[in-house]
Short mmCIF file of C-alpha atoms in Angstrom, two decimals:
data_model
loop_
_atom_site.label_atom_id
_atom_site.label_comp_id
_atom_site.label_asym_id
_atom_site.label_seq_id
_atom_site.Cartn_x
_atom_site.Cartn_y
_atom_site.Cartn_z
CA UNK A 9 -12.75 78.39 -32.04
CA UNK A 10 -16.52 78.58 -31.64
CA UNK A 11 -16.63 74.87 -30.78
CA UNK A 12 -14.03 75.32 -28.03
CA UNK A 13 -15.96 78.29 -26.65
CA UNK A 14 -19.22 76.35 -26.64
CA UNK A 15 -17.49 73.46 -24.89
CA UNK A 16 -16.36 75.81 -22.10
CA UNK A 17 -19.85 77.28 -21.77
CA UNK A 18 -21.50 73.86 -21.65
CA UNK A 19 -18.92 72.69 -19.11
CA UNK A 20 -19.69 75.66 -16.87
CA UNK A 21 -23.43 75.15 -17.25
CA UNK A 22 -22.99 71.43 -16.62
CA UNK A 23 -20.99 72.10 -13.48
CA UNK A 24 -23.63 74.55 -12.33
CA UNK A 25 -26.28 71.87 -12.82
CA UNK A 26 -24.39 69.19 -10.90
CA UNK A 27 -23.35 71.52 -8.09
CA UNK A 28 -26.84 72.79 -7.40
CA UNK A 29 -29.73 70.98 -5.81
CA UNK A 30 -32.42 69.43 -7.99
CA UNK A 31 -34.70 72.43 -7.68
CA UNK A 32 -31.97 74.86 -8.79
CA UNK A 33 -32.81 76.92 -11.81
CA UNK A 34 -30.42 77.93 -14.56
CA UNK A 35 -31.24 81.49 -15.40
CA UNK A 36 -30.89 82.75 -18.94
CA UNK A 37 -29.34 86.01 -17.77
CA UNK A 38 -26.54 84.11 -15.99
CA UNK A 39 -25.79 82.00 -19.06
CA UNK A 40 -25.84 85.13 -21.24
CA UNK A 41 -23.53 86.94 -18.82
CA UNK A 42 -21.01 84.08 -18.86
CA UNK A 43 -21.12 83.78 -22.65
CA UNK A 44 -20.76 87.53 -23.17
CA UNK A 45 -17.85 87.74 -20.73
CA UNK A 46 -15.88 84.86 -22.23
CA UNK A 47 -16.59 85.92 -25.83
CA UNK A 48 -15.91 89.62 -25.28
CA UNK A 49 -13.43 91.33 -27.61
CA UNK A 50 -11.14 92.19 -24.70
CA UNK A 51 -10.60 88.46 -24.10
CA UNK A 52 -8.91 88.43 -27.56
CA UNK A 53 -9.84 84.81 -28.23
CA UNK A 54 -8.25 83.61 -24.98
CA UNK A 55 -5.14 82.47 -26.83
CA UNK A 56 -2.98 80.05 -24.83
CA UNK A 57 -0.16 81.67 -22.86
CA UNK A 58 -1.72 85.13 -23.17
CA UNK A 59 -2.85 87.44 -20.36
CA UNK A 60 -6.41 86.99 -21.65
CA UNK A 61 -6.38 83.25 -20.98
CA UNK A 62 -5.48 84.05 -17.37
CA UNK A 63 -8.38 86.53 -17.24
CA UNK A 64 -10.75 83.84 -18.54
CA UNK A 65 -9.41 81.31 -16.02
CA UNK A 66 -9.88 83.77 -13.16
CA UNK A 67 -13.42 84.52 -14.31
CA UNK A 68 -14.28 80.80 -14.46
CA UNK A 69 -12.70 80.24 -11.02
CA UNK A 70 -14.84 83.05 -9.61
CA UNK A 71 -17.93 81.47 -11.17
CA UNK A 72 -17.04 78.11 -9.61
CA UNK A 73 -16.63 79.75 -6.20
CA UNK A 74 -19.87 81.70 -6.61
CA UNK A 75 -21.89 78.51 -7.23
CA UNK A 76 -20.38 76.85 -4.18
CA UNK A 77 -17.78 74.54 -5.66
CA UNK A 78 -14.65 73.80 -3.66
CA UNK A 79 -11.11 73.41 -4.96
CA UNK A 80 -9.62 69.93 -5.00
CA UNK A 81 -8.27 68.67 -1.67
CA UNK A 82 -4.90 70.24 -0.94
CA UNK A 83 -5.53 73.15 -3.33
CA UNK A 84 -6.22 76.76 -2.36
CA UNK A 85 -7.98 77.71 -5.59
CA UNK A 86 -9.30 76.35 -8.89
CA UNK A 87 -6.27 77.37 -10.96
CA UNK A 88 -3.62 74.86 -11.96
CA UNK A 89 -0.22 76.32 -12.78
CA UNK A 90 2.37 74.43 -14.78
CA UNK A 91 5.56 75.22 -16.64
CA UNK A 92 6.09 74.82 -20.35
CA UNK A 93 9.47 75.10 -21.97
CA UNK A 94 10.05 75.96 -25.60
CA UNK A 95 13.40 75.75 -27.32
CA UNK A 96 13.86 77.39 -30.71
CA UNK A 97 16.99 77.36 -32.83
CA UNK A 98 18.72 80.71 -33.18
CA UNK A 99 19.38 80.09 -36.86
CA UNK A 100 18.32 77.54 -39.43
CA UNK A 101 19.47 76.65 -42.90
CA UNK A 102 17.78 74.43 -45.49
CA UNK A 103 19.62 73.41 -48.64
CA UNK A 104 17.97 71.60 -51.55
CA UNK A 105 20.44 70.35 -54.15
CA UNK A 106 22.98 72.79 -52.73
CA UNK A 107 20.64 75.80 -53.01
CA UNK A 108 19.51 77.62 -49.88
CA UNK A 109 15.73 77.74 -49.28
CA UNK A 110 14.25 80.92 -47.80
CA UNK A 111 12.93 80.47 -44.26
CA UNK A 112 9.47 81.57 -45.45
CA UNK A 113 9.31 78.38 -47.51
CA UNK A 114 9.94 75.66 -44.95
CA UNK A 115 8.83 74.44 -41.59
CA UNK A 116 10.28 71.66 -39.49
CA UNK A 117 10.23 70.24 -36.00
CA UNK A 118 13.28 68.15 -35.25
CA UNK A 119 14.99 66.88 -32.16
CA UNK A 120 18.40 66.72 -33.82
CA UNK A 121 20.99 69.41 -34.50
CA UNK A 122 21.14 68.53 -38.19
CA UNK A 123 19.16 66.41 -40.60
CA UNK A 124 20.03 64.90 -43.97
CA UNK A 125 17.23 63.66 -46.22
CA UNK A 126 18.05 60.19 -47.49
CA UNK A 127 15.24 59.71 -50.02
CA UNK A 128 16.14 61.58 -53.23
CA UNK A 129 13.34 59.84 -55.17
CA UNK A 130 10.58 61.14 -52.85
CA UNK A 131 7.95 63.46 -54.29
CA UNK A 132 8.11 67.08 -53.20
CA UNK A 133 4.79 68.37 -51.92
CA UNK A 134 4.09 72.09 -52.25
CA UNK A 135 1.50 73.56 -49.89
CA UNK A 136 0.06 76.99 -50.62
CA UNK A 137 1.22 79.32 -53.33
#
């Protein structure tokens, strides 16, 4: 998480450097302000698809506008909206040798309605406790 945060900070600083003239100065208080804002507790880690990620995006867009950057041609702002769809099964069932496995003990991503394991000689790998 810290690496992702530092990447965002360096990207903002890098954009500030390229957007400004050669005699522009990066001020420590501006860098500190940006870091403190994006790492603040109320940003809650800026988890994807959360209101806090939108707050962080708006803050960064305001910073871009403040340093004189322009949105891409044909765009009104710096934000890029897109749709993501997630489909989850309403119920799942896993049977091993005819015995049902509790849903806390399995995880699977499939693109089929049902799945039958065809390798009875495969080793079973237990992860965790």
